[in-house]
Short mmCIF file of C-alpha atoms and ligand atoms in Angstrom, two decimals:
data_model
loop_
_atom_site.label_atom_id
_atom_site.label_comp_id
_atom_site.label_asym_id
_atom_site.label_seq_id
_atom_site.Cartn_x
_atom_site.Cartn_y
_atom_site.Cartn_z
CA UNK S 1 77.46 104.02 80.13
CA UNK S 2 77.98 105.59 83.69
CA UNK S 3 75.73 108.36 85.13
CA UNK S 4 75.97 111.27 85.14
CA UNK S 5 77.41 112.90 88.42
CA UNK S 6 77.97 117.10 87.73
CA UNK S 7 75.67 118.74 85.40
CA UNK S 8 75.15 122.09 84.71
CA UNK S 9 71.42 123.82 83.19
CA UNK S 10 71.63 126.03 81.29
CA UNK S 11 73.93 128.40 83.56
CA UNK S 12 74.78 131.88 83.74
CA UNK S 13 77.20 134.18 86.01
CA UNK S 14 78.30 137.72 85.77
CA UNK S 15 81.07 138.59 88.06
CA UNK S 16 80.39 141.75 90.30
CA UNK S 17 80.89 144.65 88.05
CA UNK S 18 82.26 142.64 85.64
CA UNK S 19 81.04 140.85 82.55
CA UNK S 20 78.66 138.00 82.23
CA UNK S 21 81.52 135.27 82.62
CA UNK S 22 79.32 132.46 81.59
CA UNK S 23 76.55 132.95 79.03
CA UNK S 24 74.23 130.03 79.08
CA UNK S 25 76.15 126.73 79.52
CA UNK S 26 74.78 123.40 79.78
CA UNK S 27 77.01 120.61 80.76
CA UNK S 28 77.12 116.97 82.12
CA UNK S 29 80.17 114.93 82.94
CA UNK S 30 79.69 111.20 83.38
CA UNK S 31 81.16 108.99 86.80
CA UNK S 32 85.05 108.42 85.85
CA UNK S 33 85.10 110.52 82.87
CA UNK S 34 88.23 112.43 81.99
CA UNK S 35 86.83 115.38 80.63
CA UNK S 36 89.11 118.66 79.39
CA UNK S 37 87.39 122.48 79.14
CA UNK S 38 89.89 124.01 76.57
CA UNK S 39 89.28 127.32 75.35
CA UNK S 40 91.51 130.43 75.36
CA UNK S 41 92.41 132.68 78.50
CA UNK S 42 89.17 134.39 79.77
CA UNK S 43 86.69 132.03 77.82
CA UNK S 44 85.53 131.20 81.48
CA UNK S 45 86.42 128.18 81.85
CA UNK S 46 88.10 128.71 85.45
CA UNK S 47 84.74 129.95 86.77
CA UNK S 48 82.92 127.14 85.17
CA UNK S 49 85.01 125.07 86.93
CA UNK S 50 84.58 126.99 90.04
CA UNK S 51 80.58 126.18 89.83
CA UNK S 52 81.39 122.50 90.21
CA UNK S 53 82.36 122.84 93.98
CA UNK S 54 79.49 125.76 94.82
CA UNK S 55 82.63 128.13 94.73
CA UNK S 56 80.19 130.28 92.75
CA UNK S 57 76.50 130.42 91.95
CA UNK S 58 75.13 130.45 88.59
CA UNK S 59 73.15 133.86 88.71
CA UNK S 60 70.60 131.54 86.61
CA UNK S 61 70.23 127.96 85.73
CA UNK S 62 70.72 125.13 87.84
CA UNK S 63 74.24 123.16 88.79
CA UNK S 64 73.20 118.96 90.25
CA UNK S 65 75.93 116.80 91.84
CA UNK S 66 74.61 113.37 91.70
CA UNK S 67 71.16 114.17 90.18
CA UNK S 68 70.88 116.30 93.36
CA UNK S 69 70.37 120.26 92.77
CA UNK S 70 73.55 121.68 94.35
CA UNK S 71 72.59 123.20 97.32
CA UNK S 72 74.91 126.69 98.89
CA UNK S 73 74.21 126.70 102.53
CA UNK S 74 77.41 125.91 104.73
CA UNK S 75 76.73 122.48 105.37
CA UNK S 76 75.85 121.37 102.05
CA UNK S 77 78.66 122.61 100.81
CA UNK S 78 80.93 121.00 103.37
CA UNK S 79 79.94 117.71 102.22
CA UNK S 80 79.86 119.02 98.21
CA UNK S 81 83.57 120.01 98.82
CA UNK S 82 84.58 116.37 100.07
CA UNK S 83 83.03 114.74 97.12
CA UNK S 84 84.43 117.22 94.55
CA UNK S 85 88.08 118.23 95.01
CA UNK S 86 89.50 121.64 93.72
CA UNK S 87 93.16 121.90 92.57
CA UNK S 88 93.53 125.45 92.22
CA UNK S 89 96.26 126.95 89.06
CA UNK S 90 98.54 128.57 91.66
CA UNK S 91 99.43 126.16 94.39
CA UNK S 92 101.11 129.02 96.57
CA UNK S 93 97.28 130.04 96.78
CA UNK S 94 96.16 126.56 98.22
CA UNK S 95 98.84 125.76 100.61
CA UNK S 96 98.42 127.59 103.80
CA UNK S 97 99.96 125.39 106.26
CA UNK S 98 103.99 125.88 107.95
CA UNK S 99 104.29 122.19 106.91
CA UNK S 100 103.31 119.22 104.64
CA UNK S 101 101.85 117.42 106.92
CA UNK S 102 99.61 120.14 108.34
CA UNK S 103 98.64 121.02 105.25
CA UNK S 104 97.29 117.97 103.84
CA UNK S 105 95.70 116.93 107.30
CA UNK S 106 93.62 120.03 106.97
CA UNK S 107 91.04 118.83 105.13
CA UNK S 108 90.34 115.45 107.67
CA UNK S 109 91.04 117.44 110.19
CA UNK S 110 88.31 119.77 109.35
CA UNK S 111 85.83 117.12 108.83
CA UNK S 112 86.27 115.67 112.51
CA UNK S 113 88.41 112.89 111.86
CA UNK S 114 90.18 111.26 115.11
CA UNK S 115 94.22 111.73 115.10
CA UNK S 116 94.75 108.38 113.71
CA UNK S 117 91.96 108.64 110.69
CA UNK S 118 93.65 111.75 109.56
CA UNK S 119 97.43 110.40 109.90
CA UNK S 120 96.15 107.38 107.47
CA UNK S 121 94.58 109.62 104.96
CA UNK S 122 97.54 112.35 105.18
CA UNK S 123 99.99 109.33 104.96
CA UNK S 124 97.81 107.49 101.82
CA UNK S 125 97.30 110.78 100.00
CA UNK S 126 101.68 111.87 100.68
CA UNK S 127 101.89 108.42 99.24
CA UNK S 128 99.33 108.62 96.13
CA UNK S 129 101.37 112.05 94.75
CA UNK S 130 105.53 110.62 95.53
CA UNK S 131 105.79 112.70 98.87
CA UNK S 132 106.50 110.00 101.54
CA UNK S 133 109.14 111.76 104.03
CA UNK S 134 108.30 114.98 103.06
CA UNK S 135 105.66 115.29 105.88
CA UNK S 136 108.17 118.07 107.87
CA UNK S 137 108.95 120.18 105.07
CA UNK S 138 107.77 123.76 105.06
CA UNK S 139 106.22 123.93 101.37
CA UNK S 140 107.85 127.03 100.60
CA UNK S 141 110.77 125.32 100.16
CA UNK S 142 109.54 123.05 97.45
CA UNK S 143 109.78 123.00 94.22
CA UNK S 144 106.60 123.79 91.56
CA UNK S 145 106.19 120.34 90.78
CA UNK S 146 106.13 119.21 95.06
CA UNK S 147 103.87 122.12 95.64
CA UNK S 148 101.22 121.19 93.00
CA UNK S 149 101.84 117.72 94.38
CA UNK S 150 101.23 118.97 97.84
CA UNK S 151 98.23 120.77 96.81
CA UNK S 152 96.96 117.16 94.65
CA UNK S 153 97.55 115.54 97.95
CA UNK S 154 95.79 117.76 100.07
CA UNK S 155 92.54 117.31 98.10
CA UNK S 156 92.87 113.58 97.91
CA UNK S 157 93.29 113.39 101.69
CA UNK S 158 88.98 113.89 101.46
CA UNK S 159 88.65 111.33 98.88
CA UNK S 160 86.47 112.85 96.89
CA UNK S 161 84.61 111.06 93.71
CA UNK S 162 85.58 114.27 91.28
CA UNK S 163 88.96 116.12 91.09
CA UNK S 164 88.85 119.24 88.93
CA UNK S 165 92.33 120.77 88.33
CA UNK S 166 92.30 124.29 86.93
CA UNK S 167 95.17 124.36 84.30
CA UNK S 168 96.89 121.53 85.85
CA UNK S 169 100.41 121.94 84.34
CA UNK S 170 100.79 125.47 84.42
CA UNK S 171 103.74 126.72 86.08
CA UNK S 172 105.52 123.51 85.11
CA UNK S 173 108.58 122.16 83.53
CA UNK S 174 107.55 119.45 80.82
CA UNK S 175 108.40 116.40 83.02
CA UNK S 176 106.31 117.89 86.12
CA UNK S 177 103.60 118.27 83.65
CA UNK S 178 103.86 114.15 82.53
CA UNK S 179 104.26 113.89 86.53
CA UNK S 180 100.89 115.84 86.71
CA UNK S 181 98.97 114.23 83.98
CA UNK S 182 100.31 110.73 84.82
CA UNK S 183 99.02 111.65 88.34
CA UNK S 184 95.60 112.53 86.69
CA UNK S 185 95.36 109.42 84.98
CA UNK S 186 96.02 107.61 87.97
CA UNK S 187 93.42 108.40 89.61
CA UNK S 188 90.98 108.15 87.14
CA UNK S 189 91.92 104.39 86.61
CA UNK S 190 91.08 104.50 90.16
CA UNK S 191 87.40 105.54 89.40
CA UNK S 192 87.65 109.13 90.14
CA UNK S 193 86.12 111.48 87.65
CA UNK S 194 88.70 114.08 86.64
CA UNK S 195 87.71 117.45 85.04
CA UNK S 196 90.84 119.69 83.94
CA UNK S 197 90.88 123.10 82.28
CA UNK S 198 93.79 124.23 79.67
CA UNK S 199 94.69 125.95 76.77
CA UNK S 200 97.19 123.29 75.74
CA UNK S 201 95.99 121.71 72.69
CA UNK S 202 98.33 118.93 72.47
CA UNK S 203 98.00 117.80 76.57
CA UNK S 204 93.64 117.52 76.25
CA UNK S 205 93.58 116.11 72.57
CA UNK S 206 95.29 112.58 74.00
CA UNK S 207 94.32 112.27 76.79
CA UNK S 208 90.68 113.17 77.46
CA UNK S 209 87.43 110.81 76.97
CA UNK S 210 85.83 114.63 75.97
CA UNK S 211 86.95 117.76 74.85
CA UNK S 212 84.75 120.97 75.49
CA UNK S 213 85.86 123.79 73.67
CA UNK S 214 84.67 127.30 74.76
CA UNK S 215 84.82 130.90 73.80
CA UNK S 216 83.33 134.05 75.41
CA UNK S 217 81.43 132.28 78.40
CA UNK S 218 79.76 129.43 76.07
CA UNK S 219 80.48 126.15 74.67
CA UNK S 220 81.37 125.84 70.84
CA UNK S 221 81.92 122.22 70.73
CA UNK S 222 81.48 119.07 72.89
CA UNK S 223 82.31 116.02 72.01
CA UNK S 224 85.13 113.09 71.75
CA UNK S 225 88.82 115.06 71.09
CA UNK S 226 89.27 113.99 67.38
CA UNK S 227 85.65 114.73 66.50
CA UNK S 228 85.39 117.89 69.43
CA UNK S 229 89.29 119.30 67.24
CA UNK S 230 88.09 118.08 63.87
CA UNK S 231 86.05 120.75 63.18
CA UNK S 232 88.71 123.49 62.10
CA UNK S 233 86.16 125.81 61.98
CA UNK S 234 85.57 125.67 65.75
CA UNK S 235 89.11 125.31 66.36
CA UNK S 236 89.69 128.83 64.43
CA UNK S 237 86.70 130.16 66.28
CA UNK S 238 88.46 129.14 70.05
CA UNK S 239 91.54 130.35 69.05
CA UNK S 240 92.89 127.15 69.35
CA UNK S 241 95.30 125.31 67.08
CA UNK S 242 94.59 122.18 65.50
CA UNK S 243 96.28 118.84 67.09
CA UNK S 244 99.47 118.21 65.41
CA UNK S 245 98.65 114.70 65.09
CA UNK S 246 95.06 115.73 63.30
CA UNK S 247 97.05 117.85 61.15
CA UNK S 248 98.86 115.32 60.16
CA UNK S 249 96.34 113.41 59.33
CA UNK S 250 94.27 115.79 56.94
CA UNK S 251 97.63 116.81 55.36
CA UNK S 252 98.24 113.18 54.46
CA UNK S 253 94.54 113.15 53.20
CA UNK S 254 94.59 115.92 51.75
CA UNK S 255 97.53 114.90 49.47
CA UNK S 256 95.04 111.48 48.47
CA UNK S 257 96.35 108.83 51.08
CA UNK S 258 93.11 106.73 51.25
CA UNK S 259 93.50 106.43 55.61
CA UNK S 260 91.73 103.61 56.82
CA UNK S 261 90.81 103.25 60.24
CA UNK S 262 89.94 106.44 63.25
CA UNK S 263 91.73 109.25 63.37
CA UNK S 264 94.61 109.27 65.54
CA UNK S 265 94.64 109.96 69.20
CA UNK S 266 98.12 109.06 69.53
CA UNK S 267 101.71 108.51 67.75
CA UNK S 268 100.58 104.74 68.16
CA UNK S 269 97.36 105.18 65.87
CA UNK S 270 99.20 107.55 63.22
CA UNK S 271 101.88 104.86 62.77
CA UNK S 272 99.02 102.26 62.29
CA UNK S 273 97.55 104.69 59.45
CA UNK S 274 100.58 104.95 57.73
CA UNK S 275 101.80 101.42 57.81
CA UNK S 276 98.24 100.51 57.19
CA UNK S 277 99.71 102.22 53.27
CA UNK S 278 102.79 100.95 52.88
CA UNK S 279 100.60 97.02 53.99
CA UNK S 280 102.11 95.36 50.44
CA UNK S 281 105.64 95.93 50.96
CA UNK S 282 105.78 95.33 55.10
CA UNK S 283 107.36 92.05 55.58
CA UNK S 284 105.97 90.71 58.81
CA UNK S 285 107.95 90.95 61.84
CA UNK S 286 107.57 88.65 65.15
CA UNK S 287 106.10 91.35 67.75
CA UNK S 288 108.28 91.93 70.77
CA UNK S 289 107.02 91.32 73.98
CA UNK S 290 106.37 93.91 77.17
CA UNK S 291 107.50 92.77 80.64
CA UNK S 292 105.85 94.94 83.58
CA UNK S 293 107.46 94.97 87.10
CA UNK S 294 104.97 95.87 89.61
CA UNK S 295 107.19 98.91 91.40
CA UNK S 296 105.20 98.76 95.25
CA UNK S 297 105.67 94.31 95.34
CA UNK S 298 108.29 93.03 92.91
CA UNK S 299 111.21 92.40 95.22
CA UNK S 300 114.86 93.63 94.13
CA UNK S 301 116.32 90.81 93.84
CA UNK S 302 113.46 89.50 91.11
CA UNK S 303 113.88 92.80 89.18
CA UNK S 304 117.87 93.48 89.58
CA UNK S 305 118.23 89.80 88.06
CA UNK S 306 115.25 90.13 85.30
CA UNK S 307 117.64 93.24 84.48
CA UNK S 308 120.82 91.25 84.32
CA UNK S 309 119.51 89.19 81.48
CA UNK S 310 117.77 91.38 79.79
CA UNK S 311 120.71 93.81 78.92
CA UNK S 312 120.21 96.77 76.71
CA UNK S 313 116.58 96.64 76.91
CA UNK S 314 113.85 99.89 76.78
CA UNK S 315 112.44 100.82 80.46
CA UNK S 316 109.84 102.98 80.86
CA UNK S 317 107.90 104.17 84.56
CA UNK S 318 104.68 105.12 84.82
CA UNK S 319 103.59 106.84 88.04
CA UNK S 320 105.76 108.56 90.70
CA UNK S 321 106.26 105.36 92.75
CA UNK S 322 107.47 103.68 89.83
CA UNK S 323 109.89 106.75 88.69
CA UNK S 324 111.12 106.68 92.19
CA UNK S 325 111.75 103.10 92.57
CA UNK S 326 113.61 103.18 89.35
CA UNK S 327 116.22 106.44 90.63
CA UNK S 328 116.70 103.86 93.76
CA UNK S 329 117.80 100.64 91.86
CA UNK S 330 119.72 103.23 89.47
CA UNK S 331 117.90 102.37 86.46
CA UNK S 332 118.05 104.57 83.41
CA UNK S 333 114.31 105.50 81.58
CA UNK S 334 113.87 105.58 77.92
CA UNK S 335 110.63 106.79 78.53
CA UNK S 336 108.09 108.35 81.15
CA UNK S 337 105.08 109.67 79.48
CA UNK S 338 102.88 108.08 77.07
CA UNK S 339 104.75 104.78 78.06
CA UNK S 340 102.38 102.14 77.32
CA UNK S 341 101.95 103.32 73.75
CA UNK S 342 105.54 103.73 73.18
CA UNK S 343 106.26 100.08 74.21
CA UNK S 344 103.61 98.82 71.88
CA UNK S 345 105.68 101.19 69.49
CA UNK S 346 109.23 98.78 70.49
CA UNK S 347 106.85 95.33 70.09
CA UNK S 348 105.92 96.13 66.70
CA UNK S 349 109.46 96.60 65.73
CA UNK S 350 110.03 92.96 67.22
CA UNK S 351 111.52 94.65 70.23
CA UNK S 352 111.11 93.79 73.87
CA UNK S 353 110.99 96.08 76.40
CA UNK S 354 110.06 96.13 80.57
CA UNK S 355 107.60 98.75 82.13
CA UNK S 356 107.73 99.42 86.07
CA UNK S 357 104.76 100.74 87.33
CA UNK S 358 102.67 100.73 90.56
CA UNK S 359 100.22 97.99 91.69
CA UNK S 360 97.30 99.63 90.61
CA UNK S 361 98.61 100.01 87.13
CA UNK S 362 99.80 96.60 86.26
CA UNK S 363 96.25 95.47 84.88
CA UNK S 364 96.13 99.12 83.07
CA UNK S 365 99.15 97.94 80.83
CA UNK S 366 97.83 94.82 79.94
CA UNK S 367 93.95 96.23 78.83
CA UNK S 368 95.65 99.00 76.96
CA UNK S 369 97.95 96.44 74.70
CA UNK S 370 94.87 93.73 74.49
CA UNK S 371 92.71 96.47 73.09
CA UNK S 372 95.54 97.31 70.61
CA UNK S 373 95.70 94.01 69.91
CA UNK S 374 91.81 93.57 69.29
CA UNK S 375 92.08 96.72 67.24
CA UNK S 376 95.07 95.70 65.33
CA UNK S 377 95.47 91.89 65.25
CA UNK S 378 98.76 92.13 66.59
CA UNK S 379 98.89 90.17 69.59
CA UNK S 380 101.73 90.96 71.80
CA UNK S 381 102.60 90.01 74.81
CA UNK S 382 102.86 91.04 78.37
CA UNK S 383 104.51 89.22 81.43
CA UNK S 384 105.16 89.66 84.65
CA UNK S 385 109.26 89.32 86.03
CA UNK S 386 108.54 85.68 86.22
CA UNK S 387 107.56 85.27 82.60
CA UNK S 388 103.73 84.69 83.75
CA UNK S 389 101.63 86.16 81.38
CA UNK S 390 99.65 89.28 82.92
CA UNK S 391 96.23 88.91 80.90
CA UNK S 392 92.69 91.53 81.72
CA UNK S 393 91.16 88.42 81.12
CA UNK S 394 88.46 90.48 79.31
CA UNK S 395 88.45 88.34 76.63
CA UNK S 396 87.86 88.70 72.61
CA UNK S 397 85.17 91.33 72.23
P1 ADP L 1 89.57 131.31 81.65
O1 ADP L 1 89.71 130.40 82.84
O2 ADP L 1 89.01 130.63 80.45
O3 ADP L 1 90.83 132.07 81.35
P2 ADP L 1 87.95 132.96 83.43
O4 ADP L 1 86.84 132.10 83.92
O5 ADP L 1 89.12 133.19 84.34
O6 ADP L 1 88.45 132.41 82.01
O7 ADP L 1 87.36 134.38 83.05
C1 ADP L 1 86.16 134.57 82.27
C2 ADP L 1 85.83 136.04 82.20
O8 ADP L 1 85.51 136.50 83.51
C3 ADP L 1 86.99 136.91 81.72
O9 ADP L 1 86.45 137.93 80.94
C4 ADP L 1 87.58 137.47 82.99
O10 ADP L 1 88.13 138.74 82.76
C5 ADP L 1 86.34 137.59 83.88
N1 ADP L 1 86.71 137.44 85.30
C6 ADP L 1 87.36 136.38 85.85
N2 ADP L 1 87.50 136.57 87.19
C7 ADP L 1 86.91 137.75 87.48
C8 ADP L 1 86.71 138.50 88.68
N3 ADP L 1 87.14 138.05 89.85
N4 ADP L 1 86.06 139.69 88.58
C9 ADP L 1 85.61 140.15 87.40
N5 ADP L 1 85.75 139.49 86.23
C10 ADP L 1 86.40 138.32 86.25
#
């Protein structure tokens, strides 16, 4: 298990003539944990999250980055704030420069970097978030979606070891918010530690390693999502609604389906639980296979002619890159969230299917469908455009 890298002791905070905010919190998030606060508007979870950077100061209690007591004198902070990037709720409240560029150079800029150090990070973080050419646009002209991307990049122009996004996807249109959450995902399979905060149920219960559900300044429950939103009592108590895909679950329970196996996470893990009943009568099908195109390398010609013979077939992009490469070569999506799972989905209907997806991600696909396969038994495969098979090479557990 990784260390630890934030923890909070026991913490309190009362806002200046206000109430006590946070009423005794102790926390820990691990290195390269995903970790979502949920909890309903004014449980505190924005000023929890604001501790993590020394934003604010427990009144009591103790906040450590990296076993290290935080420490709230200007230079400490300084280097805090590179190591542990804030993405604020409102973008319009983070951006402050005329143009892109400017903006996201701020942060190098601030630290002393030369002219050519902060071009490479401002051009590496423009390209991590989709926004390569939009260095000369004033960001009031963007839309929601750019702006939060703007904001994303600015932060990742430090390169900090923790991102904490408060409410990520507010603001947004559902396929900014996959943008967003893809984005977060991203960079955690880069080995960043992200720490969001939301009220959306159904975004945290997928897709973090931990849920922390809070009410009134404290923390109810802590723990992995289907164990942290299993407890409908807690749930109730947050004002929180269960996860659809729980509910499920205990309804089909409830009604004395004997469910084998963990509860589900995802549409993937439901469908195992209920074919997992209907096991007599399934007749076995041949699993289809998963092709991924790696979006930054694979050239045209490779993908344009995998496409020609592979007619009719199920595409899905993960990542901006990939989405972006995929408007260029005119190719139409049949999915761009949760697209690993919903290709394992097409395989076990003896269906093939293609992912495109940036460099970084390539390996991501193939450890996601090997652990299904581990899980499962179903083996199914994944290639590269040239039929090689793309293995994690991790082995049988
Ligand atoms: P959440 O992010 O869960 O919606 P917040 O951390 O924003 O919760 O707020 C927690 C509590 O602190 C709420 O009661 C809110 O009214 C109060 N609060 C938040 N910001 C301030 C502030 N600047 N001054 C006084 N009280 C505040």
């Amino acid at each position: 298990m990784s260390s630890i890298i934030l923890e909070a002791r026991d913490i309190r905070y009362r806002y200046p003539r206000g109430m006590e905010a946070i009423r005794g919190i102790s926390f820990h998030s691990r290195k390269k944990e995903k970790i979502a606060l949920v909890g309903p508007n004014g449980a505190g979870k924005s000023t929890l999250l604001t501790m993590f950077n020394g934003m604010t100061r427990p009144d009591s209690g103790m906040m450590l980055f990296d076993n290290q007591p935080i420490q709230y004198d200007r230079a400490s902070l300084r280097v805090l704030r590179k190591r542990v990037g804030f993405v604020l709720q409102n973008p319009d409240r983070q951006i402050i420069a005329p143009t892109v560029y400017q903006d996201v150079a701020f942060g190098p800029t601030n630290l002393g970097c030369s002219d050519a150090e902060v071009r490479d990070s401002v051009s590496r973080a423009l390209r991590h978030v989709g926004l390569e050419g939009f260095e000369r646009r004033p960001p009031h002209q963007l839309s929601g979606g750019e702006k939060k991307r703007v904001a994303i990049a600015g932060v990742l122009a430090m390169d900090p070891d923790v991102l904490v996004f408060d409410e990520p996807t507010s603001g947004l249109d559902p396929s900014g918010s996959e943008d967003i959450m893809e984005l977060c995902d991203e960079l955690n399979h880069e080995g960043k530690t992200i720490i969001i905060s939301t009220h959306d149920v159904e975004l945290a219960y997928p897709w973090a390693d931990r849920a922390i559900l809070m009410l009134k300044g404290k923390i109810l429950q802590e723990d992995i999502p289907e164990v942290a939103f299993g407890n409908p009592e807690s749930v109730r108590m947050a004002h929180l609604s269960l996860p659809m895909l729980l509910e499920l679950h205990t309804e089909l329970q409830n009604r004395g389906h004997a469910l084998q196996g963990k509860k589900p996470r995802t549409v993937l893990d439901m469908m195992n639980c209920i074919e997992a009943l209907f096991e007599q009568s399934k007749k076995p099908t041949l699993p289809g296979s998963i092709t991924v195109c790696n979006a930054d390398t694979d050239p045209d010609a490779l993908l344009q002619g995998w496409l020609a013979s592979h007619a009719q077939i199920a595409i899905g992009a993960m990542g901006t890159r990939a989405k972006q490469r995929a408007d260029t070569e005119k190719i139409t999506l049949s999915f761009t969230y949760g697209v690993i799972d919903k290709c394992i989905l097409k395989a076990l209907r003896g269906e093939d299917s293609l992912i495109l997806t940036t460099a970084g991600m390539v390996k991501r696909v193939s450890q996601r469908v090997e652990a299904y396969g581990r899980e499962s038994g179903s083996r199914i495969p994944v290639r590269d455009l040239n039929g090689t098979p793309v293995t994690d090479n991790r082995g049988s557990p």
